[in-house]
PDB file of C-alpha atoms in Angstrom:
ATOM      1  CA  MET W   1       0.000   0.000   0.000  1.00  0.00           C
ATOM      2  CA  GLU W   2       1.352   3.383  -0.971  1.00  0.00           C
ATOM      3  CA  THR W   3      -0.241   6.808  -0.660  1.00  0.00           C
ATOM      4  CA  LEU W   4       0.394   8.866  -3.770  1.00  0.00           C
ATOM      5  CA  LYS W   5       0.469  12.629  -4.067  1.00  0.00           C
ATOM      6  CA  SER W   6      -1.034  12.582  -7.554  1.00  0.00           C
ATOM      7  CA  VAL W   7      -2.006  10.265 -10.398  1.00  0.00           C
ATOM      8  CA  SER W   8      -2.417  11.409 -13.986  1.00  0.00           C
ATOM      9  CA  GLY W   9      -2.953   9.860 -17.370  1.00  0.00           C
ATOM     10  CA  VAL W  10      -5.260   6.972 -16.465  1.00  0.00           C
ATOM     11  CA  THR W  11      -7.370   6.337 -19.544  1.00  0.00           C
ATOM     12  CA  LEU W  12      -9.972   3.814 -20.555  1.00  0.00           C
ATOM     13  CA  ASP W  13     -10.263   3.656 -24.324  1.00  0.00           C
ATOM     14  CA  GLN W  14     -12.599   1.526 -26.375  1.00  0.00           C
ATOM     15  CA  GLU W  15     -12.379   1.374 -30.128  1.00  0.00           C
ATOM     16  CA  TYR W  16     -15.500   1.642 -32.254  1.00  0.00           C
ATOM     17  CA  VAL W  17     -15.563   0.755 -35.908  1.00  0.00           C
ATOM     18  CA  GLU W  18     -17.971   2.424 -38.314  1.00  0.00           C
ATOM     19  CA  LEU W  19     -19.876  -0.169 -40.260  1.00  0.00           C
ATOM     20  CA  VAL W  20     -21.940   0.871 -43.251  1.00  0.00           C
ATOM     21  CA  GLN W  21     -24.586  -1.512 -44.515  1.00  0.00           C
ATOM     22  CA  ASN W  22     -27.246  -1.055 -47.125  1.00  0.00           C
ATOM     23  CA  SER W  23     -30.917  -0.952 -46.241  1.00  0.00           C
ATOM     24  CA  PRO W  24     -33.375  -3.106 -48.237  1.00  0.00           C
ATOM     25  CA  ASP W  25     -33.956  -0.154 -50.576  1.00  0.00           C
ATOM     26  CA  GLY W  26     -30.179   0.223 -51.195  1.00  0.00           C
ATOM     27  CA  LYS W  27     -29.496   3.293 -49.019  1.00  0.00           C
ATOM     28  CA  PRO W  28     -26.408   3.241 -46.765  1.00  0.00           C
ATOM     29  CA  VAL W  29     -27.126   2.764 -43.051  1.00  0.00           C
ATOM     30  CA  PRO W  30     -24.138   3.677 -40.848  1.00  0.00           C
ATOM     31  CA  ASP W  31     -23.711   1.941 -37.522  1.00  0.00           C
ATOM     32  CA  LEU W  32     -21.017   1.795 -34.826  1.00  0.00           C
ATOM     33  CA  VAL W  33     -19.689  -1.613 -33.848  1.00  0.00           C
ATOM     34  CA  LEU W  34     -17.786  -2.201 -30.659  1.00  0.00           C
ATOM     35  CA  GLY W  35     -14.186  -3.034 -31.474  1.00  0.00           C
ATOM     36  CA  ALA W  36     -11.310  -4.315 -29.442  1.00  0.00           C
ATOM     37  CA  PRO W  37     -10.248  -2.450 -26.286  1.00  0.00           C
ATOM     38  CA  LYS W  38      -7.132  -0.348 -26.565  1.00  0.00           C
ATOM     39  CA  PHE W  39      -4.222  -2.029 -24.879  1.00  0.00           C
ATOM     40  CA  PHE W  40      -1.113  -0.477 -23.442  1.00  0.00           C
ATOM     41  CA  GLY W  41      -1.437   2.804 -21.677  1.00  0.00           C
ATOM     42  CA  ASP W  42       0.681   5.057 -19.523  1.00  0.00           C
ATOM     43  CA  VAL W  43       0.085   6.535 -16.087  1.00  0.00           C
ATOM     44  CA  THR W  44       2.190   8.980 -14.091  1.00  0.00           C
ATOM     45  CA  LEU W  45       2.396   8.619 -10.311  1.00  0.00           C
ATOM     46  CA  THR W  46       3.853  11.248  -7.993  1.00  0.00           C
ATOM     47  CA  ARG W  47       5.128   9.700  -4.784  1.00  0.00           C
ATOM     48  CA  ALA W  48       5.242  11.755  -1.609  1.00  0.00           C
ATOM     49  CA  MET W  49       7.630  11.271   1.300  1.00  0.00           C
ATOM     50  CA  ASP W  50       5.861   8.233   2.835  1.00  0.00           C
ATOM     51  CA  LYS W  51       7.135   5.632   0.386  1.00  0.00           C
ATOM     52  CA  SER W  52       6.409   1.964   0.984  1.00  0.00           C
ATOM     53  CA  GLU W  53       9.412  -0.365   1.014  1.00  0.00           C
ATOM     54  CA  LYS W  54       7.663  -3.022  -1.083  1.00  0.00           C
ATOM     55  CA  PHE W  55       6.706  -0.573  -3.855  1.00  0.00           C
ATOM     56  CA  THR W  56      10.211   0.918  -3.851  1.00  0.00           C
ATOM     57  CA  GLN W  57      11.763  -2.558  -4.065  1.00  0.00           C
ATOM     58  CA  TRP W  58       9.510  -3.410  -7.029  1.00  0.00           C
ATOM     59  CA  ILE W  59      10.736  -0.286  -8.849  1.00  0.00           C
ATOM     60  CA  LEU W  60      14.365  -1.244  -8.165  1.00  0.00           C
ATOM     61  CA  ASP W  61      13.809  -4.897  -9.159  1.00  0.00           C
ATOM     62  CA  SER W  62      12.223  -3.855 -12.441  1.00  0.00           C
ATOM     63  CA  ARG W  63      15.552  -2.270 -13.432  1.00  0.00           C
ATOM     64  CA  ASN W  64      17.443  -5.482 -12.708  1.00  0.00           C
ATOM     65  CA  PRO W  65      17.840  -7.516 -15.926  1.00  0.00           C
ATOM     66  CA  THR W  66      18.009 -10.775 -13.952  1.00  0.00           C
ATOM     67  CA  LYS W  67      14.515 -10.178 -12.523  1.00  0.00           C
ATOM     68  CA  THR W  68      12.618  -9.214 -15.681  1.00  0.00           C
ATOM     69  CA  GLU W  69      10.086 -12.047 -15.310  1.00  0.00           C
ATOM     70  CA  ASP W  70       8.970 -10.481 -12.008  1.00  0.00           C
ATOM     71  CA  GLY W  71       8.770  -6.955 -13.435  1.00  0.00           C
ATOM     72  CA  ALA W  72       5.129  -6.768 -14.525  1.00  0.00           C
ATOM     73  CA  GLN W  73       2.638  -6.441 -11.681  1.00  0.00           C
ATOM     74  CA  ASP W  74      -1.083  -5.890 -11.348  1.00  0.00           C
ATOM     75  CA  ILE W  75      -1.754  -2.660  -9.465  1.00  0.00           C
ATOM     76  CA  VAL W  76      -5.002  -1.346  -8.030  1.00  0.00           C
ATOM     77  CA  LEU W  77      -5.376   2.444  -7.897  1.00  0.00           C
ATOM     78  CA  VAL W  78      -7.935   3.558  -5.315  1.00  0.00           C
ATOM     79  CA  TYR W  79      -9.116   7.167  -5.394  1.00  0.00           C
ATOM     80  CA  VAL W  80     -10.310   8.330  -1.974  1.00  0.00           C
ATOM     81  CA  ASN W  81     -12.118  11.466  -0.800  1.00  0.00           C
ATOM     82  CA  ALA W  82     -11.268  13.726   2.164  1.00  0.00           C
ATOM     83  CA  GLN W  83     -13.067  11.353   4.547  1.00  0.00           C
ATOM     84  CA  ASN W  84     -10.934   8.435   3.250  1.00  0.00           C
ATOM     85  CA  GLY W  85     -13.938   6.897   1.492  1.00  0.00           C
ATOM     86  CA  THR W  86     -13.405   5.102  -1.809  1.00  0.00           C
ATOM     87  CA  GLU W  87     -14.513   7.124  -4.840  1.00  0.00           C
ATOM     88  CA  LYS W  88     -13.296   4.858  -7.666  1.00  0.00           C
ATOM     89  CA  LYS W  89     -10.923   1.978  -8.339  1.00  0.00           C
ATOM     90  CA  PHE W  90      -8.917   0.921 -11.380  1.00  0.00           C
ATOM     91  CA  GLN W  91      -6.873  -2.214 -11.902  1.00  0.00           C
ATOM     92  CA  LEU W  92      -3.781  -1.798 -14.045  1.00  0.00           C
ATOM     93  CA  THR W  93      -2.781  -5.176 -15.440  1.00  0.00           C
ATOM     94  CA  GLY W  94       0.825  -5.903 -16.358  1.00  0.00           C
ATOM     95  CA  ALA W  95       2.182  -2.568 -15.112  1.00  0.00           C
ATOM     96  CA  ARG W  96       5.908  -1.893 -15.429  1.00  0.00           C
ATOM     97  CA  PRO W  97       7.940   1.186 -14.459  1.00  0.00           C
ATOM     98  CA  THR W  98       9.337   2.914 -17.533  1.00  0.00           C
ATOM     99  CA  SER W  99      10.671   6.171 -16.126  1.00  0.00           C
ATOM    100  CA  TRP W 100      11.635   7.626 -12.738  1.00  0.00           C
ATOM    101  CA  SER W 101      12.600  11.177 -11.855  1.00  0.00           C
ATOM    102  CA  ALA W 102      12.964  13.417  -8.814  1.00  0.00           C
ATOM    103  CA  GLN W 103      12.599  17.156  -8.633  1.00  0.00           C
ATOM    104  CA  ASP W 104      15.665  19.340  -8.251  1.00  0.00           C
ATOM    105  CA  LEU W 105      16.890  20.299  -4.806  1.00  0.00           C
ATOM    106  CA  ALA W 106      19.833  22.671  -4.499  1.00  0.00           C
ATOM    107  CA  ALA W 107      22.452  22.552  -1.761  1.00  0.00           C
ATOM    108  CA  GLY W 108      21.262  24.315   1.357  1.00  0.00           C
ATOM    109  CA  GLU W 109      17.591  23.987   0.442  1.00  0.00           C
ATOM    110  CA  THR W 110      15.207  22.051   2.562  1.00  0.00           C
ATOM    111  CA  GLY W 111      11.863  20.677   1.608  1.00  0.00           C
ATOM    112  CA  GLN W 112       9.992  17.717   0.387  1.00  0.00           C
ATOM    113  CA  VAL W 113      11.377  15.925  -2.650  1.00  0.00           C
ATOM    114  CA  ASP W 114       8.730  14.205  -4.721  1.00  0.00           C
ATOM    115  CA  GLU W 115       9.421  11.357  -7.122  1.00  0.00           C
ATOM    116  CA  THR W 116       7.622  10.939 -10.410  1.00  0.00           C
ATOM    117  CA  LEU W 117       7.167   7.427 -11.721  1.00  0.00           C
ATOM    118  CA  GLU W 118       5.781   6.556 -15.137  1.00  0.00           C
ATOM    119  CA  LEU W 119       4.226   3.145 -15.657  1.00  0.00           C
ATOM    120  CA  LYS W 120       3.194   1.378 -18.827  1.00  0.00           C
ATOM    121  CA  TYR W 121       0.323  -1.070 -18.418  1.00  0.00           C
ATOM    122  CA  VAL W 122      -1.307  -3.709 -20.594  1.00  0.00           C
ATOM    123  CA  SER W 123      -4.914  -2.908 -19.686  1.00  0.00           C
ATOM    124  CA  CYS W 124      -6.873  -0.711 -17.306  1.00  0.00           C
ATOM    125  CA  ASP W 125     -10.250  -1.770 -15.969  1.00  0.00           C
ATOM    126  CA  PRO W 126     -12.599  -0.110 -13.478  1.00  0.00           C
ATOM    127  CA  ILE W 127     -13.418  -2.344 -10.528  1.00  0.00           C
TER     128      ILE W 127
END
């Protein structure tokens, strides 16, 4: 479990294909047909100071070429309100870290340093 400062880029896309058929009198009748879901998406997570050891270890392990089979994980994002009640949930299937960065902090400065983590996922489903 990790509390995140922000989450951005979560998308749920569904492809629709336009299908045009002819009516009995020969006039075109357009229709939309549900296509395949869009796979592979990206999400950006901003981690605050209270970082979980398990999540941090997963990020480090994903960079280790000897542990690539353990790199993809299923992650559940839970959005909560001010009263800590669940607003919505998404399951990211096959998520892998693709980029990590930290904000700049100059010598002599104090303050919170946030980390930004980008993940690529295979699919995203509301739960």
